[in-house]
């Protein structure tokens, strides 16, 4: 069998008269002559199936008695005469035959020809030995590796691109490229069982052990099902080896109800899908669960992508959207930084405490100098305070903008600068990193906001305590021994002024934190559905996604939510109080022009009632001191600008291109207003503020361009990679101009001050240098009507006015 025998001649078996079994199946026999089997009188079985004969001689089996003959009757045009004891079995190519009582030598040949043989114990049959069965269509004879023929078995042709329409075969036939046998028709027994592969598959190649491989960018959830495009179902998926995974920069989660084993089943499905033979487990052929919904991460670098929840987040990150820091890291400028050693943490706390003491001491000392060295022009202390106010405001806005628009691919160097600018927010909770000292001190956004408010309250109480101590000392000690001791008006005014300073400096970051933690759907909270068509999806606080925006639970964060809602009064009332105070101060200090010559520098201002009444109103002078008279309210507009850029952007278009565009629009509007009205009276401060506004505006406009580019091109190609480098250089130059201006301004002022100090007759030239350095010569050229200055002594202004008039006369 299985040879190229085409013709059997007469008397071919004349020397084999005692032959009992003859195997001629699966040869190429086309002609059998009439007397070919005349000598086989004792033949018991003969197998002639699977040959190419179309006719047999009529007397071919005439001399054969008590023999069983297997052959394909359907292809014979003429059939020979059969003896009454002769038995013929007509079979088809797909049927398998069984041969019994074979010896080991014969069995070895059959085992290599698509038969499965089993040993039969002696005594059960007339002849002991082996029974061999030909594997039918749809199956193939398989001998496991390392085993003998008696371990062979008939194995189904696997589902996919395989079928077998013949019996007794050792392998399966391949379906035509682009077709496969589905599990419902498995095993395939004819070419008609191969159907066309489903949509999304590559029909140009063999199907293999699936319904054709998926096209590039497609995935499947059934080994024998259709393939779907990754970008058609979600922007956060990418296809890998025919299954979906989360892209880097995106996040999903299997942590939802009734999904305890969903992740395990999906992982098993993906692992079984990579098996390229028929050894896969049938239980993992199909994934019947729901794929989680994908979300873009607010910090793209924190999400690594993948399948399992534990492999999605970068080291140090955890929680929804990989936006929460674990216990070994602390949050700083939208990143999770490793906790420093304990000694560094303690040293950092000490430095914060020392810095706080120095700032408070500097405020009181500067206020004392201000009250003792007052003159008709702006004092050195006022000018330093005005410039610091501009610089701190710039740092707060830049840090807030970079933090709120963290999804914009800012240059790494700019983000590094932003981490240092964040110090200007004066948030002691973030700077102290309490979670690094103990996991019990780990605080969420709600707790940090409350603690921040408590910290500011403690600062104000410290100032109040200072005033009370001062009151006690002056009232009970100094006046007893020094009857001419000064009263407490200066100390009271200084405490009020410094209290307003603290509230003013901390307001932008504090207001932003309060508004970010007030739970309000679609504004400060976002919905995270774990899978499509999920109902009652949970809502999480955008500022801290470890907090659910829920009111139905009595415990948990409900009390903190109520506190944050109550603290919104602070956000609204503080600017309102400042506005009312500045309005009353302005009405009580309306200037009138005296009759002086055009070149006279003694154009002084007379306040209504000669002075601003009340220490409370005088303590607000730092808010309008550097502005022209008609723009006494401008600092409130600056507060609104800071609030909108640091907090408002998070509410309008957060995480999208519109957020950057809105921020750029706000910055441009305030830049144009400042350039048009020029509210600051001293030129150096005017240009300093104008440049800071320009830097912020240009940075946001360039950020809008790069965000638009990222929205258009998902992947960074070589072409727009070059544009990214150009963007980085431009934005660094824009921000570098601000530093270059400061350095140039300082150098120029130092040069001019040194020249003036040398030419002066003052013996203390170093003191004169400091006065010239921190003074502003441009203030003398400003509009006389706008040089509003308060006078501590009620008699000071009338005396100066009289001196000016007398000099003119």
PDB file of N, CA and C in Angstrom, residues 170-221:
ATOM      1  N   UNK A 170      -2.493  10.424   7.578  1.00  0.00           N
ATOM      2  CA  UNK A 170      -1.618  10.776   8.707  1.00  0.00           C
ATOM      3  C   UNK A 170      -1.593  12.267   8.980  1.00  0.00           C
ATOM      4  N   UNK A 171      -2.193  13.064   8.144  1.00  0.00           N
ATOM      5  CA  UNK A 171      -2.220  14.514   8.343  1.00  0.00           C
ATOM      6  C   UNK A 171      -3.502  15.069   7.753  1.00  0.00           C
ATOM      7  N   UNK A 172      -3.774  16.337   8.093  1.00  0.00           N
ATOM      8  CA  UNK A 172      -4.979  17.011   7.606  1.00  0.00           C
ATOM      9  C   UNK A 172      -4.634  17.886   6.409  1.00  0.00           C
ATOM     10  N   UNK A 173      -5.613  18.105   5.587  1.00  0.00           N
ATOM     11  CA  UNK A 173      -5.444  18.980   4.436  1.00  0.00           C
ATOM     12  C   UNK A 173      -5.727  20.426   4.835  1.00  0.00           C
ATOM     13  N   UNK A 174      -5.117  21.354   4.098  1.00  0.00           N
ATOM     14  CA  UNK A 174      -5.291  22.784   4.361  1.00  0.00           C
ATOM     15  C   UNK A 174      -6.478  23.331   3.579  1.00  0.00           C
ATOM     16  N   UNK A 175      -7.233  24.187   4.257  1.00  0.00           N
ATOM     17  CA  UNK A 175      -8.273  24.941   3.545  1.00  0.00           C
ATOM     18  C   UNK A 175      -7.626  25.967   2.638  1.00  0.00           C
ATOM     19  N   UNK A 176      -8.364  26.425   1.673  1.00  0.00           N
ATOM     20  CA  UNK A 176      -7.887  27.488   0.797  1.00  0.00           C
ATOM     21  C   UNK A 176      -7.625  28.739   1.639  1.00  0.00           C
ATOM     22  N   UNK A 177      -6.629  29.509   1.263  1.00  0.00           N
ATOM     23  CA  UNK A 177      -6.311  30.746   1.985  1.00  0.00           C
ATOM     24  C   UNK A 177      -7.559  31.619   2.127  1.00  0.00           C
ATOM     25  N   UNK A 178      -7.757  32.133   3.328  1.00  0.00           N
ATOM     26  CA  UNK A 178      -8.901  32.995   3.584  1.00  0.00           C
ATOM     27  C   UNK A 178     -10.142  32.261   4.004  1.00  0.00           C
ATOM     28  N   UNK A 179     -10.051  30.914   4.182  1.00  0.00           N
ATOM     29  CA  UNK A 179     -11.207  30.133   4.635  1.00  0.00           C
ATOM     30  C   UNK A 179     -10.807  29.308   5.857  1.00  0.00           C
ATOM     31  N   UNK A 180     -11.804  28.888   6.621  1.00  0.00           N
ATOM     32  CA  UNK A 180     -11.533  28.116   7.832  1.00  0.00           C
ATOM     33  C   UNK A 180     -12.748  27.251   8.151  1.00  0.00           C
ATOM     34  N   UNK A 181     -12.512  26.218   8.946  1.00  0.00           N
ATOM     35  CA  UNK A 181     -13.582  25.360   9.436  1.00  0.00           C
ATOM     36  C   UNK A 181     -13.989  25.845  10.818  1.00  0.00           C
ATOM     37  N   UNK A 182     -15.207  26.346  11.004  1.00  0.00           N
ATOM     38  CA  UNK A 182     -15.628  26.837  12.319  1.00  0.00           C
ATOM     39  C   UNK A 182     -15.804  25.681  13.300  1.00  0.00           C
ATOM     40  N   UNK A 183     -15.781  25.966  14.595  1.00  0.00           N
ATOM     41  CA  UNK A 183     -15.973  24.897  15.585  1.00  0.00           C
ATOM     42  C   UNK A 183     -17.283  24.152  15.402  1.00  0.00           C
ATOM     43  N   UNK A 184     -18.311  24.819  14.872  1.00  0.00           N
ATOM     44  CA  UNK A 184     -19.605  24.140  14.688  1.00  0.00           C
ATOM     45  C   UNK A 184     -19.531  23.044  13.642  1.00  0.00           C
ATOM     46  N   UNK A 185     -18.602  23.112  12.680  1.00  0.00           N
ATOM     47  CA  UNK A 185     -18.441  22.098  11.646  1.00  0.00           C
ATOM     48  C   UNK A 185     -17.192  21.253  11.854  1.00  0.00           C
ATOM     49  N   UNK A 186     -16.601  21.408  12.974  1.00  0.00           N
ATOM     50  CA  UNK A 186     -15.369  20.692  13.282  1.00  0.00           C
ATOM     51  C   UNK A 186     -15.687  19.252  13.694  1.00  0.00           C
ATOM     52  N   UNK A 187     -14.998  18.207  13.211  1.00  0.00           N
ATOM     53  CA  UNK A 187     -13.872  18.308  12.268  1.00  0.00           C
ATOM     54  C   UNK A 187     -14.356  18.362  10.821  1.00  0.00           C
ATOM     55  N   UNK A 188     -13.641  19.068   9.980  1.00  0.00           N
ATOM     56  CA  UNK A 188     -14.030  19.197   8.588  1.00  0.00           C
ATOM     57  C   UNK A 188     -13.766  17.929   7.806  1.00  0.00           C
ATOM     58  N   UNK A 189     -14.769  17.476   7.071  1.00  0.00           N
ATOM     59  CA  UNK A 189     -14.648  16.244   6.287  1.00  0.00           C
ATOM     60  C   UNK A 189     -14.696  16.489   4.784  1.00  0.00           C
ATOM     61  N   UNK A 190     -14.779  17.749   4.371  1.00  0.00           N
ATOM     62  CA  UNK A 190     -14.792  18.059   2.943  1.00  0.00           C
ATOM     63  C   UNK A 190     -14.363  19.514   2.757  1.00  0.00           C
ATOM     64  N   UNK A 191     -13.917  19.881   1.572  1.00  0.00           N
ATOM     65  CA  UNK A 191     -13.555  21.279   1.326  1.00  0.00           C
ATOM     66  C   UNK A 191     -14.720  22.235   1.523  1.00  0.00           C
ATOM     67  N   UNK A 192     -15.936  21.727   1.400  1.00  0.00           N
ATOM     68  CA  UNK A 192     -17.101  22.578   1.591  1.00  0.00           C
ATOM     69  C   UNK A 192     -17.298  23.029   3.021  1.00  0.00           C
ATOM     70  N   UNK A 193     -16.643  22.351   3.936  1.00  0.00           N
ATOM     71  CA  UNK A 193     -16.738  22.790   5.330  1.00  0.00           C
ATOM     72  C   UNK A 193     -15.930  24.054   5.605  1.00  0.00           C
ATOM     73  N   UNK A 194     -15.040  24.422   4.710  1.00  0.00           N
ATOM     74  CA  UNK A 194     -14.224  25.635   4.884  1.00  0.00           C
ATOM     75  C   UNK A 194     -15.025  26.840   4.411  1.00  0.00           C
ATOM     76  N   UNK A 195     -15.286  27.769   5.304  1.00  0.00           N
ATOM     77  CA  UNK A 195     -16.046  28.976   4.978  1.00  0.00           C
ATOM     78  C   UNK A 195     -15.117  30.182   5.002  1.00  0.00           C
ATOM     79  N   UNK A 196     -15.598  31.301   4.486  1.00  0.00           N
ATOM     80  CA  UNK A 196     -14.792  32.521   4.389  1.00  0.00           C
ATOM     81  C   UNK A 196     -14.544  33.094   5.780  1.00  0.00           C
ATOM     82  N   UNK A 197     -13.330  33.562   6.008  1.00  0.00           N
ATOM     83  CA  UNK A 197     -12.973  34.150   7.298  1.00  0.00           C
ATOM     84  C   UNK A 197     -13.767  35.434   7.527  1.00  0.00           C
ATOM     85  N   UNK A 198     -14.034  35.779   8.797  1.00  0.00           N
ATOM     86  CA  UNK A 198     -14.867  36.953   9.097  1.00  0.00           C
ATOM     87  C   UNK A 198     -14.133  38.259   8.815  1.00  0.00           C
ATOM     88  N   UNK A 199     -14.847  39.363   9.020  1.00  0.00           N
ATOM     89  CA  UNK A 199     -14.293  40.695   8.751  1.00  0.00           C
ATOM     90  C   UNK A 199     -13.142  41.001   9.702  1.00  0.00           C
ATOM     91  N   UNK A 200     -12.237  41.844   9.224  1.00  0.00           N
ATOM     92  CA  UNK A 200     -11.101  42.271  10.044  1.00  0.00           C
ATOM     93  C   UNK A 200      -9.939  41.313  10.037  1.00  0.00           C
ATOM     94  N   UNK A 201     -10.018  40.227   9.222  1.00  0.00           N
ATOM     95  CA  UNK A 201      -8.951  39.241   9.194  1.00  0.00           C
ATOM     96  C   UNK A 201      -8.183  39.328   7.880  1.00  0.00           C
ATOM     97  N   UNK A 202      -6.991  38.744   7.880  1.00  0.00           N
ATOM     98  CA  UNK A 202      -6.150  38.716   6.694  1.00  0.00           C
ATOM     99  C   UNK A 202      -6.484  37.473   5.893  1.00  0.00           C
ATOM    100  N   UNK A 203      -7.196  37.638   4.788  1.00  0.00           N
ATOM    101  CA  UNK A 203      -7.654  36.505   3.981  1.00  0.00           C
ATOM    102  C   UNK A 203      -6.660  36.117   2.897  1.00  0.00           C
ATOM    103  N   UNK A 204      -5.476  36.711   2.906  1.00  0.00           N
ATOM    104  CA  UNK A 204      -4.470  36.382   1.894  1.00  0.00           C
ATOM    105  C   UNK A 204      -3.557  35.253   2.323  1.00  0.00           C
ATOM    106  N   UNK A 205      -3.677  34.823   3.561  1.00  0.00           N
ATOM    107  CA  UNK A 205      -2.798  33.769   4.065  1.00  0.00           C
ATOM    108  C   UNK A 205      -3.652  32.650   4.653  1.00  0.00           C
ATOM    109  N   UNK A 206      -2.977  31.549   5.008  1.00  0.00           N
ATOM    110  CA  UNK A 206      -3.682  30.403   5.564  1.00  0.00           C
ATOM    111  C   UNK A 206      -4.257  30.748   6.931  1.00  0.00           C
ATOM    112  N   UNK A 207      -5.407  30.185   7.241  1.00  0.00           N
ATOM    113  CA  UNK A 207      -6.109  30.531   8.480  1.00  0.00           C
ATOM    114  C   UNK A 207      -5.373  30.054   9.716  1.00  0.00           C
ATOM    115  N   UNK A 208      -4.621  28.928   9.612  1.00  0.00           N
ATOM    116  CA  UNK A 208      -3.959  28.404  10.794  1.00  0.00           C
ATOM    117  C   UNK A 208      -4.956  27.798  11.764  1.00  0.00           C
ATOM    118  N   UNK A 209      -4.715  28.038  13.024  1.00  0.00           N
ATOM    119  CA  UNK A 209      -5.573  27.454  14.063  1.00  0.00           C
ATOM    120  C   UNK A 209      -6.545  28.493  14.630  1.00  0.00           C
ATOM    121  N   UNK A 210      -7.062  29.321  13.749  1.00  0.00           N
ATOM    122  CA  UNK A 210      -8.030  30.356  14.113  1.00  0.00           C
ATOM    123  C   UNK A 210      -8.790  30.752  12.868  1.00  0.00           C
ATOM    124  N   UNK A 211      -9.665  31.701  12.984  1.00  0.00           N
ATOM    125  CA  UNK A 211     -10.427  32.165  11.822  1.00  0.00           C
ATOM    126  C   UNK A 211      -9.631  33.228  11.082  1.00  0.00           C
ATOM    127  N   UNK A 212      -8.445  32.858  10.603  1.00  0.00           N
ATOM    128  CA  UNK A 212      -7.509  33.748   9.919  1.00  0.00           C
ATOM    129  C   UNK A 212      -6.943  34.775  10.893  1.00  0.00           C
ATOM    130  N   UNK A 213      -5.669  35.103  10.777  1.00  0.00           N
ATOM    131  CA  UNK A 213      -5.070  36.110  11.658  1.00  0.00           C
ATOM    132  C   UNK A 213      -5.704  37.482  11.438  1.00  0.00           C
ATOM    133  N   UNK A 214      -5.720  38.288  12.495  1.00  0.00           N
ATOM    134  CA  UNK A 214      -6.268  39.648  12.395  1.00  0.00           C
ATOM    135  C   UNK A 214      -5.334  40.540  11.598  1.00  0.00           C
ATOM    136  N   UNK A 215      -5.924  41.536  10.975  1.00  0.00           N
ATOM    137  CA  UNK A 215      -5.127  42.564  10.315  1.00  0.00           C
ATOM    138  C   UNK A 215      -4.384  43.394  11.356  1.00  0.00           C
ATOM    139  N   UNK A 216      -3.354  44.107  10.914  1.00  0.00           N
ATOM    140  CA  UNK A 216      -2.625  44.987  11.823  1.00  0.00           C
ATOM    141  C   UNK A 216      -3.557  46.064  12.360  1.00  0.00           C
ATOM    142  N   UNK A 217      -3.498  46.284  13.669  1.00  0.00           N
ATOM    143  CA  UNK A 217      -4.371  47.269  14.284  1.00  0.00           C
ATOM    144  C   UNK A 217      -5.743  46.746  14.639  1.00  0.00           C
ATOM    145  N   UNK A 218      -5.943  45.418  14.557  1.00  0.00           N
ATOM    146  CA  UNK A 218      -7.219  44.802  14.889  1.00  0.00           C
ATOM    147  C   UNK A 218      -7.016  43.801  16.024  1.00  0.00           C
ATOM    148  N   UNK A 219      -8.075  43.536  16.753  1.00  0.00           N
ATOM    149  CA  UNK A 219      -8.023  42.541  17.814  1.00  0.00           C
ATOM    150  C   UNK A 219      -9.309  41.718  17.791  1.00  0.00           C
ATOM    151  N   UNK A 220      -9.270  40.587  18.500  1.00  0.00           N
ATOM    152  CA  UNK A 220     -10.430  39.722  18.563  1.00  0.00           C
ATOM    153  C   UNK A 220     -10.648  39.285  20.002  1.00  0.00           C
ATOM    154  N   UNK A 221     -11.890  38.960  20.299  1.00  0.00           N
ATOM    155  CA  UNK A 221     -12.252  38.406  21.592  1.00  0.00           C
ATOM    156  C   UNK A 221     -12.719  36.958  21.455  1.00  0.00           C
TER     157      UNK A 221
END
